[in-house]
GROMACS .gro file of C-alpha atoms in nm:
model
  180
    1UNK     CA    1  -0.893   1.768   1.286
    2UNK     CA    2  -1.044   1.352   1.309
    3UNK     CA    3  -1.059   1.333   1.689
    4UNK     CA    4  -0.899   0.961   1.707
    5UNK     CA    5  -1.169   0.764   1.826
    6UNK     CA    6  -1.465   0.989   1.763
    7UNK     CA    7  -1.720   1.005   1.562
    8UNK     CA    8  -1.545   1.104   1.212
    9UNK     CA    9  -1.298   0.807   1.301
   10UNK     CA   10  -1.626   0.528   1.393
   11UNK     CA   11  -1.779   0.695   1.112
   12UNK     CA   12  -1.484   0.616   0.824
   13UNK     CA   13  -1.403   0.276   1.002
   14UNK     CA   14  -1.748   0.207   0.896
   15UNK     CA   15  -1.792   0.325   0.564
   16UNK     CA   16  -1.436   0.191   0.474
   17UNK     CA   17  -1.559  -0.212   0.638
   18UNK     CA   18  -1.826  -0.188   0.456
   19UNK     CA   19  -1.664  -0.112   0.171
   20UNK     CA   20  -1.422  -0.375   0.191
   21UNK     CA   21  -1.726  -0.600   0.274
   22UNK     CA   22  -1.937  -0.536  -0.054
   23UNK     CA   23  -1.666  -0.539  -0.266
   24UNK     CA   24  -1.619  -0.896  -0.234
   25UNK     CA   25  -1.995  -1.027  -0.201
   26UNK     CA   26  -2.113  -0.782  -0.500
   27UNK     CA   27  -1.790  -0.698  -0.651
   28UNK     CA   28  -1.632  -0.398  -0.684
   29UNK     CA   29  -1.809  -0.266  -0.992
   30UNK     CA   30  -2.108  -0.285  -0.788
   31UNK     CA   31  -2.066  -0.052  -0.533
   32UNK     CA   32  -2.302   0.254  -0.528
   33UNK     CA   33  -2.285   0.535  -0.202
   34UNK     CA   34  -2.608   0.472  -0.121
   35UNK     CA   35  -2.535   0.070  -0.071
   36UNK     CA   36  -2.236   0.205   0.122
   37UNK     CA   37  -2.405   0.416   0.304
   38UNK     CA   38  -2.647   0.200   0.413
   39UNK     CA   39  -2.417  -0.080   0.509
   40UNK     CA   40  -2.260   0.161   0.701
   41UNK     CA   41  -2.502   0.270   0.838
   42UNK     CA   42  -2.482   0.674   0.769
   43UNK     CA   43  -2.636   0.864   0.499
   44UNK     CA   44  -2.485   0.915   0.120
   45UNK     CA   45  -2.425   1.244   0.215
   46UNK     CA   46  -2.237   1.173   0.485
   47UNK     CA   47  -2.024   1.026   0.242
   48UNK     CA   48  -2.044   1.241  -0.074
   49UNK     CA   49  -1.954   1.514   0.231
   50UNK     CA   50  -1.578   1.337   0.322
   51UNK     CA   51  -1.498   1.161   0.034
   52UNK     CA   52  -1.662   1.358  -0.265
   53UNK     CA   53  -1.743   1.063  -0.466
   54UNK     CA   54  -1.728   0.666  -0.469
   55UNK     CA   55  -1.356   0.689  -0.617
   56UNK     CA   56  -1.222   0.903  -0.350
   57UNK     CA   57  -1.391   0.692  -0.131
   58UNK     CA   58  -1.248   0.367  -0.297
   59UNK     CA   59  -0.872   0.529  -0.302
   60UNK     CA   60  -0.937   0.633   0.025
   61UNK     CA   61  -0.958   0.260   0.152
   62UNK     CA   62  -0.721   0.129  -0.070
   63UNK     CA   63  -0.475   0.358   0.045
   64UNK     CA   64  -0.537   0.201   0.408
   65UNK     CA   65  -0.507  -0.145   0.274
   66UNK     CA   66  -0.191  -0.043   0.126
   67UNK     CA   67  -0.049   0.026   0.517
   68UNK     CA   68   0.228  -0.210   0.641
   69UNK     CA   69   0.049  -0.408   0.965
   70UNK     CA   70   0.430  -0.484   1.068
   71UNK     CA   71   0.776  -0.402   1.051
   72UNK     CA   72   1.002  -0.594   0.831
   73UNK     CA   73   1.123  -0.879   0.976
   74UNK     CA   74   1.506  -0.893   1.158
   75UNK     CA   75   1.667  -1.217   1.066
   76UNK     CA   76   1.987  -1.051   1.129
   77UNK     CA   77   2.137  -0.913   0.804
   78UNK     CA   78   2.074  -0.608   0.569
   79UNK     CA   79   2.046  -0.858   0.249
   80UNK     CA   80   1.848  -1.144   0.398
   81UNK     CA   81   1.581  -0.834   0.542
   82UNK     CA   82   1.620  -0.607   0.274
   83UNK     CA   83   1.559  -0.933   0.059
   84UNK     CA   84   1.287  -1.081   0.194
   85UNK     CA   85   1.099  -0.742   0.215
   86UNK     CA   86   1.140  -0.729  -0.136
   87UNK     CA   87   0.956  -1.044  -0.203
   88UNK     CA   88   0.654  -0.982  -0.007
   89UNK     CA   89   0.637  -0.639  -0.152
   90UNK     CA   90   0.617  -0.772  -0.460
   91UNK     CA   91   0.446  -1.079  -0.344
   92UNK     CA   92   0.115  -0.847  -0.180
   93UNK     CA   93   0.142  -0.572  -0.497
   94UNK     CA   94   0.122  -0.757  -0.770
   95UNK     CA   95  -0.137  -0.982  -0.662
   96UNK     CA   96  -0.518  -0.912  -0.800
   97UNK     CA   97  -0.596  -0.722  -0.452
   98UNK     CA   98  -0.231  -0.532  -0.500
   99UNK     CA   99  -0.289  -0.420  -0.808
  100UNK     CA  100  -0.679  -0.362  -0.719
  101UNK     CA  101  -0.591  -0.108  -0.454
  102UNK     CA  102  -0.258   0.060  -0.629
  103UNK     CA  103  -0.530   0.159  -0.927
  104UNK     CA  104  -0.787   0.264  -0.645
  105UNK     CA  105  -0.514   0.428  -0.469
  106UNK     CA  106  -0.444   0.652  -0.760
  107UNK     CA  107  -0.749   0.721  -0.978
  108UNK     CA  108  -0.892   0.860  -0.692
  109UNK     CA  109  -0.607   1.070  -0.590
  110UNK     CA  110  -0.597   1.384  -0.855
  111UNK     CA  111  -0.323   1.597  -0.664
  112UNK     CA  112  -0.109   1.242  -0.620
  113UNK     CA  113  -0.133   1.260  -0.194
  114UNK     CA  114  -0.222   0.939  -0.161
  115UNK     CA  115   0.004   0.774  -0.391
  116UNK     CA  116   0.265   0.989  -0.194
  117UNK     CA  117   0.144   0.807   0.174
  118UNK     CA  118   0.217   0.493  -0.067
  119UNK     CA  119   0.579   0.545  -0.136
  120UNK     CA  120   0.581   0.706   0.225
  121UNK     CA  121   0.501   0.340   0.358
  122UNK     CA  122   0.753   0.162   0.148
  123UNK     CA  123   1.020   0.406   0.260
  124UNK     CA  124   0.958   0.371   0.609
  125UNK     CA  125   0.957  -0.038   0.599
  126UNK     CA  126   1.305   0.054   0.395
  127UNK     CA  127   1.422   0.289   0.635
  128UNK     CA  128   1.344   0.036   0.958
  129UNK     CA  129   1.582  -0.217   0.765
  130UNK     CA  130   1.852   0.005   0.639
  131UNK     CA  131   1.846   0.135   1.041
  132UNK     CA  132   1.916  -0.214   1.147
  133UNK     CA  133   2.178  -0.256   0.956
  134UNK     CA  134   2.336   0.058   1.029
  135UNK     CA  135   2.368  -0.033   1.407
  136UNK     CA  136   2.485  -0.352   1.319
  137UNK     CA  137   2.783  -0.168   1.082
  138UNK     CA  138   2.645  -0.291   0.792
  139UNK     CA  139   2.709  -0.041   0.497
  140UNK     CA  140   2.404  -0.024   0.356
  141UNK     CA  141   2.262   0.210   0.048
  142UNK     CA  142   2.099   0.528   0.115
  143UNK     CA  143   1.653   0.478   0.079
  144UNK     CA  144   1.639   0.724  -0.229
  145UNK     CA  145   1.856   0.441  -0.392
  146UNK     CA  146   1.655   0.135  -0.288
  147UNK     CA  147   1.347   0.306  -0.375
  148UNK     CA  148   1.445   0.390  -0.726
  149UNK     CA  149   1.649   0.059  -0.781
  150UNK     CA  150   1.420  -0.164  -0.576
  151UNK     CA  151   1.083  -0.061  -0.527
  152UNK     CA  152   1.012   0.173  -0.825
  153UNK     CA  153   1.080  -0.138  -1.075
  154UNK     CA  154   0.857  -0.389  -0.954
  155UNK     CA  155   0.651  -0.088  -0.935
  156UNK     CA  156   0.665   0.010  -1.259
  157UNK     CA  157   0.669  -0.391  -1.340
  158UNK     CA  158   0.305  -0.436  -1.154
  159UNK     CA  159   0.166  -0.209  -1.320
  160UNK     CA  160   0.233  -0.259  -1.687
  161UNK     CA  161   0.436  -0.505  -1.744
  162UNK     CA  162   0.325  -0.779  -1.503
  163UNK     CA  163   0.422  -1.111  -1.667
  164UNK     CA  164   0.719  -1.316  -1.544
  165UNK     CA  165   0.723  -1.109  -1.180
  166UNK     CA  166   0.827  -1.344  -0.917
  167UNK     CA  167   1.113  -1.419  -0.586
  168UNK     CA  168   1.393  -1.412  -0.828
  169UNK     CA  169   1.300  -1.087  -1.018
  170UNK     CA  170   1.297  -0.926  -0.652
  171UNK     CA  171   1.578  -1.105  -0.536
  172UNK     CA  172   1.774  -0.964  -0.804
  173UNK     CA  173   1.727  -0.593  -0.783
  174UNK     CA  174   1.802  -0.670  -0.382
  175UNK     CA  175   2.148  -0.808  -0.540
  176UNK     CA  176   2.213  -0.535  -0.757
  177UNK     CA  177   2.149  -0.250  -0.498
  178UNK     CA  178   2.356  -0.396  -0.287
  179UNK     CA  179   2.676  -0.495  -0.467
  180UNK     CA  180   2.755  -0.129  -0.580
   0.00000   0.00000   0.00000
């Protein structure tokens, strides 16, 4: 069990910080476990014991970086809230850093747990938006409908057909899901 604020949490924070700093200084491709360990002030065996290898570590860092920092904006209507959220999501995930984090999250995740966590982050954000709409008395699609018709197409395009992704694309997806 990991205690919040305990040694395990401090080690994780130090290692994550080292990965982010070194990736920006020397590039992701040049990272090594010994390099990360030295910067984090831990032994390489600590990293290998906890993460197994560099790819799993990069995956763990990516999942943490993909976690939203704040709740979605409340602009007063479902259409506005979902449109702005989708636009921000697309912008963040389709950026070079977002694509790299998605790639890392998936590559170091043979059992799908990290992908599930990333999916849960988006679902939690959408759930907040849908709950607010419901509290205002607005009709709203279900969570899975929004995931299937807004998030899934954006992720497919981000990963496999990134050309032409812009705010208008996110707006069209939201308009389609709300028109049904």
